[in-house]
Coordinates of C-alpha atoms and ligand atoms in Angstrom, one line a residue:
M1 CA -11.9 -12.6 -12.6
S2 CA -11.0 -13.6 -9.1
E3 CA -8.4 -12.2 -7.2
N4 CA -6.0 -15.7 -7.8
H5 CA -6.2 -14.4 -11.1
G6 CA -4.3 -11.4 -10.6
V7 CA -1.9 -13.3 -7.8
T8 CA -1.2 -16.0 -10.5
R9 CA -0.8 -13.8 -12.8
R10 CA 1.8 -11.9 -11.9
A11 CA 5.1 -12.1 -12.2
L12 CA 7.1 -13.8 -9.1
A13 CA 7.3 -17.7 -9.3
P14 CA 6.4 -18.1 -5.1
L15 CA 4.0 -16.5 -5.1
L16 CA 2.3 -19.4 -7.9
A17 CA 0.7 -21.0 -4.7
G18 CA -2.9 -21.0 -5.6
A19 CA -5.7 -19.6 -3.9
A20 CA -4.6 -19.2 -0.1
L21 CA -2.9 -16.4 -1.3
A22 CA -6.3 -14.1 -1.8
T23 CA -7.9 -14.1 1.4
T24 CA -6.6 -10.4 2.6
A25 CA -8.2 -7.1 0.6
A26 CA -4.9 -4.2 1.1
C27 CA -0.7 -3.4 2.2
G28 CA -1.4 -4.5 6.3
P29 CA -1.2 -4.4 8.9
Q30 CA 1.2 -6.0 9.9
D31 CA 0.6 -6.9 13.9
T32 CA 3.5 -8.3 15.2
R33 CA 6.9 -4.6 16.6
D34 CA 9.4 -4.2 15.1
E35 CA 11.6 -3.0 15.9
Q36 CA 12.3 1.2 15.5
P37 CA 15.3 2.7 14.7
T38 CA 17.5 5.3 16.6
S39 CA 15.8 8.3 15.5
R40 CA 13.3 9.1 13.3
K41 CA 14.9 11.9 11.0
F42 CA 17.1 11.4 7.0
P43 CA 19.8 12.9 6.3
A44 CA 19.2 16.3 4.9
D45 CA 20.5 14.7 0.9
F46 CA 18.8 12.0 1.2
Q47 CA 16.4 11.4 -2.2
W48 CA 12.6 11.2 -2.1
G49 CA 12.0 10.1 -5.4
A50 CA 8.2 7.9 -7.6
A51 CA 9.8 5.7 -10.2
T52 CA 8.1 4.4 -12.8
S53 CA 8.5 3.2 -16.3
A54 CA 7.8 4.5 -19.6
F55 CA 5.9 0.7 -20.7
Q56 CA 2.8 1.4 -18.0
I57 CA 3.0 5.2 -18.7
E58 CA 3.6 7.1 -21.6
G59 CA 0.8 6.2 -23.6
S60 CA 1.3 7.1 -27.6
L61 CA 2.2 4.2 -28.7
D62 CA 3.1 4.7 -32.5
A63 CA 3.3 8.5 -31.6
D64 CA 6.4 10.1 -33.0
G65 CA 8.0 7.5 -35.0
R66 CA 8.2 4.4 -31.8
G67 CA 9.2 1.1 -33.1
P68 CA 7.1 -1.7 -31.2
S69 CA 8.6 -3.1 -28.6
I70 CA 7.4 -7.4 -27.3
W71 CA 5.3 -5.6 -24.8
D72 CA 3.7 -3.4 -27.7
V73 CA 3.5 -7.3 -29.5
F74 CA 2.3 -9.2 -25.7
Q75 CA -0.2 -6.9 -25.7
K76 CA -1.8 -6.8 -28.3
N77 CA -3.0 -10.5 -27.6
P78 CA -6.1 -9.7 -25.0
A79 CA -5.2 -13.5 -23.9
N80 CA -2.7 -12.4 -21.7
I81 CA -4.1 -9.1 -19.5
I82 CA -6.4 -9.3 -17.4
D83 CA -8.6 -7.4 -17.9
H84 CA -7.9 -7.4 -21.4
S85 CA -6.7 -3.7 -22.2
T86 CA -4.1 -1.9 -23.6
A87 CA -1.0 0.8 -22.8
A88 CA -2.3 2.6 -26.0
V89 CA -3.5 4.9 -23.3
A90 CA -1.6 5.0 -19.5
T91 CA -1.4 8.3 -17.4
D92 CA -1.3 9.0 -20.8
S93 CA 2.3 10.2 -19.8
Y94 CA 3.4 10.8 -23.1
R95 CA 1.9 13.9 -23.7
R96 CA 0.4 14.8 -20.1
Y97 CA 4.8 14.9 -18.8
A98 CA 4.3 17.8 -17.3
D99 CA 1.6 17.2 -14.7
D100 CA 3.8 14.4 -13.8
V101 CA 6.1 17.8 -13.3
A102 CA 4.2 18.7 -11.4
L103 CA 2.6 15.8 -9.2
L104 CA 6.3 15.3 -7.6
A105 CA 6.9 18.4 -8.0
G106 CA 3.4 19.1 -5.6
A107 CA 4.7 16.7 -3.3
N108 CA 7.9 17.7 -2.6
M109 CA 9.8 15.0 -4.6
S110 CA 13.7 15.3 -5.3
A111 CA 14.0 12.4 -7.4
Y112 CA 11.9 10.8 -10.1
R113 CA 12.7 7.5 -12.0
F114 CA 11.7 7.1 -14.4
S115 CA 12.2 4.5 -17.8
I116 CA 13.9 5.9 -21.7
S117 CA 12.0 3.3 -23.4
W118 CA 15.0 1.8 -25.6
T119 CA 11.7 1.4 -29.2
R120 CA 11.6 5.8 -29.0
V121 CA 14.9 6.1 -29.4
L122 CA 16.4 3.3 -31.4
P123 CA 12.4 1.9 -33.9
D124 CA 14.6 -0.8 -34.7
G125 CA 16.7 -1.1 -31.1
A126 CA 19.9 -0.1 -33.5
G127 CA 20.0 1.9 -36.6
V128 CA 19.1 4.8 -37.1
V129 CA 18.3 7.3 -33.8
N130 CA 14.2 8.7 -34.2
D131 CA 15.1 12.3 -32.8
K132 CA 11.3 13.1 -32.3
G133 CA 11.8 9.3 -29.7
L134 CA 14.7 11.1 -27.9
D135 CA 13.1 14.8 -27.9
Y136 CA 10.3 14.0 -25.4
Y137 CA 13.0 12.6 -22.8
S138 CA 15.4 15.9 -23.2
R139 CA 12.5 17.9 -22.1
L140 CA 10.9 15.6 -19.5
T141 CA 14.5 15.8 -18.3
D142 CA 14.1 19.9 -18.5
A143 CA 10.9 19.9 -17.4
L144 CA 11.6 17.2 -14.6
L145 CA 15.5 20.3 -13.3
E146 CA 13.5 23.2 -13.9
K147 CA 11.1 22.0 -10.4
K148 CA 15.3 20.7 -9.1
I149 CA 13.6 17.1 -9.6
L150 CA 16.9 14.9 -10.5
P151 CA 15.9 12.2 -12.8
Y152 CA 17.2 8.8 -11.8
A153 CA 16.6 7.0 -15.5
T154 CA 16.0 3.3 -16.6
L155 CA 17.7 1.9 -19.7
F156 CA 15.9 -1.2 -19.8
H157 CA 12.5 -2.0 -18.2
W158 CA 11.6 -5.0 -20.1
D159 CA 10.7 -3.4 -23.7
L160 CA 12.6 -5.4 -26.0
P161 CA 12.4 -3.7 -29.3
Q162 CA 10.3 -5.7 -31.4
A163 CA 12.9 -5.9 -34.5
L164 CA 16.1 -7.4 -31.5
Y165 CA 13.1 -10.0 -30.2
L166 CA 13.4 -11.4 -33.6
K167 CA 16.6 -12.4 -33.9
G168 CA 16.3 -14.1 -30.9
G169 CA 16.2 -11.7 -28.5
W170 CA 18.2 -12.4 -25.2
A171 CA 19.0 -15.8 -25.9
N172 CA 21.3 -14.2 -28.8
R173 CA 24.4 -12.6 -27.5
D174 CA 24.0 -10.1 -30.1
T175 CA 21.7 -8.1 -28.0
A176 CA 24.0 -7.4 -25.7
K177 CA 26.0 -5.9 -27.7
R178 CA 23.2 -3.1 -28.3
L179 CA 22.0 -2.1 -24.8
A180 CA 25.6 -0.9 -24.9
D181 CA 25.0 1.0 -28.5
Y182 CA 22.3 2.4 -27.1
S183 CA 23.3 3.2 -24.0
A184 CA 26.1 4.6 -25.1
L185 CA 23.7 7.0 -27.2
I186 CA 21.8 7.8 -24.6
A187 CA 24.8 8.4 -22.4
D188 CA 26.0 11.7 -25.5
K189 CA 22.6 12.5 -26.2
L190 CA 20.9 12.7 -22.7
G191 CA 24.4 13.1 -20.2
D192 CA 24.4 16.6 -20.8
R193 CA 21.2 16.1 -18.1
I194 CA 21.2 13.1 -17.2
K195 CA 23.5 12.2 -14.3
N196 CA 22.0 8.3 -13.3
F197 CA 21.4 6.2 -14.9
I198 CA 20.0 2.2 -14.3
I199 CA 20.8 -0.1 -16.7
L200 CA 18.9 -3.1 -16.1
N201 CA 15.1 -3.9 -14.2
E202 CA 14.8 -7.1 -12.5
A203 CA 15.9 -8.7 -14.7
A204 CA 15.2 -12.4 -12.6
V205 CA 11.6 -11.5 -13.5
H206 CA 12.0 -10.2 -16.8
T207 CA 14.0 -13.3 -17.6
V208 CA 11.7 -16.3 -14.8
V209 CA 8.6 -15.1 -15.7
G210 CA 8.9 -13.6 -19.2
H211 CA 11.0 -16.9 -20.9
L212 CA 9.6 -19.7 -17.9
L213 CA 5.8 -18.6 -16.8
G214 CA 5.1 -17.2 -20.2
T215 CA 3.6 -14.5 -18.7
Q216 CA 4.3 -11.4 -19.4
A217 CA 5.9 -10.8 -22.3
P218 CA 7.9 -12.2 -24.6
G219 CA 5.6 -14.7 -23.5
L220 CA 7.9 -18.0 -23.3
K221 CA 7.7 -21.4 -21.4
D222 CA 10.8 -22.6 -22.4
A223 CA 13.1 -23.8 -19.3
N224 CA 16.1 -23.6 -21.8
L225 CA 16.5 -20.1 -22.3
L226 CA 17.7 -19.5 -18.6
G227 CA 20.7 -19.5 -18.8
P228 CA 21.2 -17.8 -21.9
V229 CA 18.4 -14.8 -21.0
T230 CA 20.4 -14.7 -17.6
H231 CA 24.4 -14.4 -19.1
H232 CA 23.3 -12.1 -22.4
Q233 CA 21.2 -9.8 -19.6
N234 CA 24.7 -9.5 -17.5
L235 CA 26.7 -8.8 -20.1
G236 CA 24.7 -6.1 -21.7
Q237 CA 24.6 -4.4 -18.4
G238 CA 28.8 -4.8 -17.8
M239 CA 28.9 -3.9 -21.4
A240 CA 26.6 -0.7 -21.4
I241 CA 28.2 0.3 -18.2
Q242 CA 32.4 0.0 -19.8
A243 CA 30.5 1.4 -23.2
M244 CA 29.1 4.0 -21.0
R245 CA 32.0 5.3 -19.1
A246 CA 33.0 5.6 -22.0
H247 CA 31.4 8.1 -23.1
R248 CA 31.6 10.1 -19.8
K249 CA 33.0 10.5 -17.3
D250 CA 30.0 12.6 -15.2
L251 CA 27.3 9.3 -14.5
H252 CA 27.0 7.5 -11.5
I253 CA 25.7 4.6 -13.2
G254 CA 23.7 1.6 -11.3
T255 CA 21.1 -0.8 -12.0
T256 CA 17.6 -2.5 -10.2
M257 CA 17.3 -5.9 -9.0
A258 CA 14.2 -7.6 -7.7
L259 CA 15.8 -8.7 -4.2
M260 CA 14.3 -11.4 -1.7
P261 CA 15.1 -12.8 1.2
V262 CA 14.5 -16.6 0.5
R263 CA 13.1 -18.5 2.8
S264 CA 12.8 -22.1 4.1
I265 CA 9.5 -23.9 4.7
G266 CA 11.4 -26.3 7.2
S267 CA 13.8 -25.5 10.2
W268 CA 16.9 -24.6 9.6
W269 CA 18.8 -27.3 9.7
D270 CA 16.2 -28.6 7.5
L271 CA 17.4 -29.8 3.9
K272 CA 15.0 -30.9 2.4
D273 CA 13.5 -27.9 1.6
G274 CA 16.3 -26.0 3.1
L275 CA 18.1 -27.2 -0.3
P276 CA 15.9 -26.2 -3.0
A277 CA 15.7 -22.7 -1.2
M278 CA 19.2 -21.9 -1.6
A279 CA 19.0 -23.1 -5.4
F280 CA 16.8 -20.7 -6.2
D281 CA 17.9 -17.6 -3.9
Q282 CA 20.9 -18.2 -6.5
V283 CA 18.9 -18.7 -9.0
W284 CA 16.4 -15.7 -8.4
N285 CA 19.2 -13.1 -6.3
G286 CA 22.3 -14.6 -7.2
A287 CA 22.5 -14.9 -10.1
Y288 CA 22.9 -11.4 -10.8
L289 CA 24.6 -9.9 -8.0
D290 CA 26.9 -12.2 -8.0
P291 CA 28.1 -11.3 -12.0
L292 CA 28.3 -7.2 -10.7
L293 CA 29.9 -7.4 -7.1
K294 CA 31.8 -10.5 -7.8
G295 CA 32.7 -11.4 -10.6
S296 CA 31.0 -15.0 -11.2
Y297 CA 28.1 -17.5 -10.8
P298 CA 26.7 -19.2 -7.9
F299 CA 26.3 -23.6 -8.1
A300 CA 23.1 -23.1 -9.3
A301 CA 23.7 -20.5 -11.7
R302 CA 26.9 -22.1 -13.3
Q303 CA 24.4 -25.8 -13.8
F304 CA 22.1 -23.5 -17.1
V305 CA 25.0 -20.1 -18.1
D306 CA 28.5 -21.9 -17.9
K307 CA 27.6 -23.2 -21.2
F308 CA 27.2 -19.4 -22.6
V309 CA 29.8 -18.1 -20.2
K310 CA 33.0 -17.4 -22.8
D311 CA 36.3 -17.0 -21.6
G312 CA 36.2 -13.6 -20.6
D313 CA 32.8 -12.7 -20.6
L314 CA 32.7 -12.6 -16.1
A315 CA 35.6 -9.5 -15.5
I316 CA 33.2 -8.1 -18.2
T317 CA 29.8 -8.4 -15.7
K318 CA 31.6 -7.1 -12.9
Q319 CA 31.9 -3.7 -12.8
P320 CA 32.4 -1.3 -10.0
I321 CA 28.2 0.5 -9.7
D322 CA 27.8 4.0 -8.2
F323 CA 24.5 2.5 -6.6
L324 CA 22.4 -0.2 -6.6
G325 CA 19.0 -0.4 -6.6
V326 CA 17.0 -2.2 -4.3
N327 CA 13.6 -3.6 -5.8
Y328 CA 11.9 -4.4 -2.3
Y329 CA 7.9 -6.0 -2.8
S330 CA 8.9 -9.4 -0.2
P331 CA 10.3 -12.1 0.7
S332 CA 10.2 -15.9 -0.6
Y333 CA 9.2 -18.7 0.7
I334 CA 10.3 -22.7 -1.1
K335 CA 9.8 -26.1 -0.2
F336 CA 10.8 -28.8 -1.9
D337 CA 8.1 -30.5 -4.9
K338 CA 8.9 -32.9 -6.0
T339 CA 6.6 -31.9 -9.4
N340 CA 8.6 -29.7 -10.8
P341 CA 12.3 -31.1 -12.1
S342 CA 14.0 -28.0 -10.3
Y343 CA 12.1 -29.7 -7.0
I344 CA 11.8 -25.8 -5.8
G345 CA 7.8 -25.1 -5.6
P346 CA 6.6 -22.2 -4.1
A347 CA 5.0 -22.7 -1.4
L348 CA 2.6 -21.0 1.5
P349 CA 4.0 -18.3 4.8
P350 CA 3.5 -19.3 7.5
K351 CA -0.1 -18.8 8.9
G352 CA -0.5 -14.9 9.9
V353 CA 1.3 -13.2 7.4
P354 CA -0.3 -10.9 5.8
L355 CA -0.8 -10.0 1.8
D356 CA -1.1 -7.8 0.3
A357 CA -4.3 -7.1 -2.1
F358 CA -1.4 -7.8 -5.2
G359 CA -0.8 -11.5 -3.5
R360 CA 2.7 -10.9 -1.7
E361 CA 3.7 -10.9 1.8
I362 CA 4.0 -7.3 3.6
D363 CA 7.3 -8.2 5.5
A364 CA 9.4 -4.9 5.8
S365 CA 12.0 -7.4 7.6
G366 CA 12.8 -8.7 4.4
L367 CA 13.8 -6.0 3.5
G368 CA 15.7 -5.3 6.3
E369 CA 17.9 -8.8 5.3
V370 CA 18.4 -8.3 2.3
L371 CA 20.6 -4.7 3.5
T372 CA 22.0 -6.8 5.9
R373 CA 22.6 -9.7 3.4
L374 CA 24.6 -6.8 0.9
R375 CA 26.6 -4.6 3.5
D376 CA 27.7 -8.5 4.3
D377 CA 28.7 -10.5 1.9
Y378 CA 28.2 -7.9 -0.9
G379 CA 31.4 -4.9 0.1
N380 CA 28.1 -2.9 1.6
P381 CA 27.4 -0.6 -2.4
T382 CA 25.5 2.4 -1.6
V383 CA 22.3 1.8 -2.5
F384 CA 18.6 3.5 -3.6
I385 CA 15.6 2.1 -3.0
T386 CA 14.7 2.3 -6.6
E387 CA 11.3 0.8 -5.9
N388 CA 8.7 -0.5 -2.6
G389 CA 5.0 0.3 -2.2
C390 CA 1.4 -1.8 -2.7
A391 CA -1.8 -2.1 -4.5
D392 CA -5.2 -0.9 -3.7
P393 CA -7.7 -4.1 -2.9
L394 CA -7.9 -5.1 -6.5
S395 CA -11.3 -5.5 -6.6
K396 CA -12.4 -2.4 -6.0
D397 CA -12.8 -0.6 -9.2
D398 CA -11.9 2.6 -7.5
A399 CA -8.4 3.7 -6.1
V400 CA -9.2 4.2 -2.8
I401 CA -8.0 7.0 -2.1
S402 CA -7.8 7.0 2.3
D403 CA -5.5 4.5 2.0
D404 CA -4.3 4.3 5.2
F405 CA -2.8 0.8 4.2
R406 CA -0.2 1.9 1.7
I407 CA 1.0 4.5 4.3
D408 CA 1.6 1.9 7.0
Y409 CA 2.6 -0.6 4.0
L410 CA 5.6 2.2 3.4
R411 CA 6.2 3.9 7.6
R412 CA 6.9 0.0 8.6
H413 CA 9.6 0.0 5.1
L414 CA 11.0 3.7 5.2
E415 CA 11.5 2.5 9.2
V416 CA 13.6 -0.7 8.5
V417 CA 15.4 1.3 5.0
K418 CA 16.1 3.8 8.4
L419 CA 17.5 0.8 10.6
A420 CA 20.1 -0.5 8.6
M421 CA 21.5 2.8 7.9
E422 CA 21.7 3.6 11.4
R423 CA 23.9 -0.3 10.9
G424 CA 26.0 1.2 7.8
S425 CA 23.5 0.2 5.2
P426 CA 25.1 3.3 2.7
I427 CA 21.3 3.7 1.6
R428 CA 21.1 7.0 -0.4
G429 CA 17.3 7.2 -1.2
Y430 CA 13.6 5.6 -1.3
F431 CA 11.8 5.3 -4.1
V432 CA 8.1 5.6 -4.2
W433 CA 6.3 2.4 -6.7
T434 CA 4.2 4.1 -7.6
M435 CA 3.6 8.0 -8.6
V436 CA 0.3 7.5 -10.5
D437 CA -2.0 4.8 -11.0
N438 CA -1.0 2.9 -14.2
W439 CA -1.1 -0.3 -16.1
E440 CA 0.2 -3.3 -14.0
W441 CA 1.9 -5.2 -17.3
D442 CA 0.0 -8.7 -17.0
S443 CA -2.8 -7.3 -14.2
G444 CA -3.8 -4.3 -16.6
Y445 CA -5.6 -1.2 -14.7
T446 CA -6.9 -4.0 -11.7
A447 CA -3.5 -2.9 -9.6
K448 CA -3.4 0.3 -8.7
F449 CA -0.1 1.4 -6.8
G450 CA -0.6 5.1 -7.2
M451 CA 0.2 7.6 -4.8
V452 CA -1.7 9.2 -6.6
A453 CA -5.4 7.9 -8.6
M454 CA -6.1 8.9 -11.7
N455 CA -10.0 8.8 -14.1
R456 CA -9.5 7.1 -17.2
T457 CA -12.2 8.6 -19.0
N458 CA -11.2 12.1 -19.0
G459 CA -7.9 11.9 -17.4
A460 CA -8.1 13.3 -14.5
R461 CA -5.5 13.0 -11.2
A462 CA -6.9 12.3 -7.8
T463 CA -4.6 12.5 -5.0
K464 CA -4.7 9.3 -2.1
A465 CA -4.0 9.9 1.2
S466 CA -0.5 9.1 0.8
Y467 CA 0.2 11.0 -1.7
A468 CA 0.4 14.2 0.9
W469 CA 2.2 12.1 3.6
M470 CA 5.2 11.5 1.2
K471 CA 5.4 15.4 0.8
A472 CA 5.4 16.1 4.9
L473 CA 7.4 13.7 5.0
A474 CA 10.0 14.3 2.1
K475 CA 10.1 18.3 3.4
S476 CA 10.5 17.5 6.6
G477 CA 13.2 14.4 6.4
V478 CA 11.1 13.1 9.5
L479 CA 9.6 9.7 9.8
A480 CA 6.3 10.3 11.3
P481 CA 5.2 8.1 13.7
E482 CA 2.7 5.8 13.8
Q483 CA -0.6 6.9 14.5
R484 CA -3.3 4.6 16.4
T485 CA -6.8 5.8 16.1
A486 CA -8.0 4.4 18.7
Ligands
LIG501 C1 8.4 -4.8 -11.4 C2 8.3 -3.8 -11.8 C3 7.6 -3.1 -12.5 C4 6.0 -3.0 -10.7 C5 6.1 -3.1 -9.8 C6 4.5 -3.6 -8.9 O1 8.9 -4.6 -9.5 O2 7.3 -5.1 -11.7 O3 9.3 -2.9 -11.6 O4 7.3 -2.2 -13.2 O5 4.9 -2.4 -11.6 O6 7.3 -3.3 -9.1 O7 4.8 -4.5 -9.1

């Protein structure tokens, strides 16, 4: 299997640019020196954490009454997953969650972002509640709190109940209501101890990669779904926030987006490439930011969502949130493409921009761009960086334990975070993606994003260099400057 296969099979539309993406091995380094923050000390109450999602770590897919999700079905077809693996075991976290908590505590983490599997709790997506599934999250929560680690629970990280998919999935407006009911149930059952909730994870990825490119579940390639799937996720999110607040007043509710600065490959005055880039920005970023924070859709998104927006919907999508979760990996480059009906084509980044093993450009300045935009154009919401990280080289079977490239990547992005804070962005925490190498969706086990490696034969965990680095950082709150080896 070629490295490029990994890139092209993977999520983000702008990265589908072809062979040249397979050129570099790991996550750095970048030659240009970025602007540095004045102080390298983060506030004492800044949250340091790691992020995961249920389907990527839990395994035990049939245990204790869990129902099937669209990912259960999708992964059963080996052709859908690069290494033909399944998530049947993953990091075995359903059984080994105590190990995960010990690793978090060992790294001085004060927060943990995980997701709740909708079908563990509601096997059919609605209706009968599976207490054993709820119990798992209750045990995990207690174990975290005992170690003084704050739980941040994501409610929907792409694993839609198959029963709801069979009724139309996100193309069906009713799914929005189902999300709200499920969210209210979680607020009711777990809101006494979990106070921080993230409604959606990266709705843009789920829309585009799951329903247009078809390389993630549910594996559809239907441009007609862009409108309903986008809008019904936004609507469901608004309804879920309202429903949770109606159940409990003491929750901090946010949502997580995959925000990417979109860059035209042309000069700033070159509309030929600039207009497709602006349109893509509105489809990828604006179509989720605007309905939540402004109560509207940007022009390009309106072309496909308008048909599905009913009177009053935008008053529901616009909800006050306690924080916005930002997942950042890379910027995207766009050019005019006459072969694509939308004229939006992925482009290669300028020469010299390094790529990580996953084919993503390593460019921390893009995170700064996103944070500035939230500050200046979106009312400066409280932000948590809910994901950031990079993969070990894909070609290696074993994890890289001396992962200096990851330390370098994390440090560069944290410098940007600190600089943004000094310039007025209220950023309250940072979650590394991820703690233990896990099952990376259609890339299976080939992409390893963890600070901890896992032996897939016996489940044993081995910490990488980045783990020790994060441990020191979370303890001191001081971001060490780059260590240059002579
Ligand atoms: C995403 C998801 C994660 C991924 C991570 C690494 O951003 O795709 O939230 O589930 O595993 O981003 O690709």
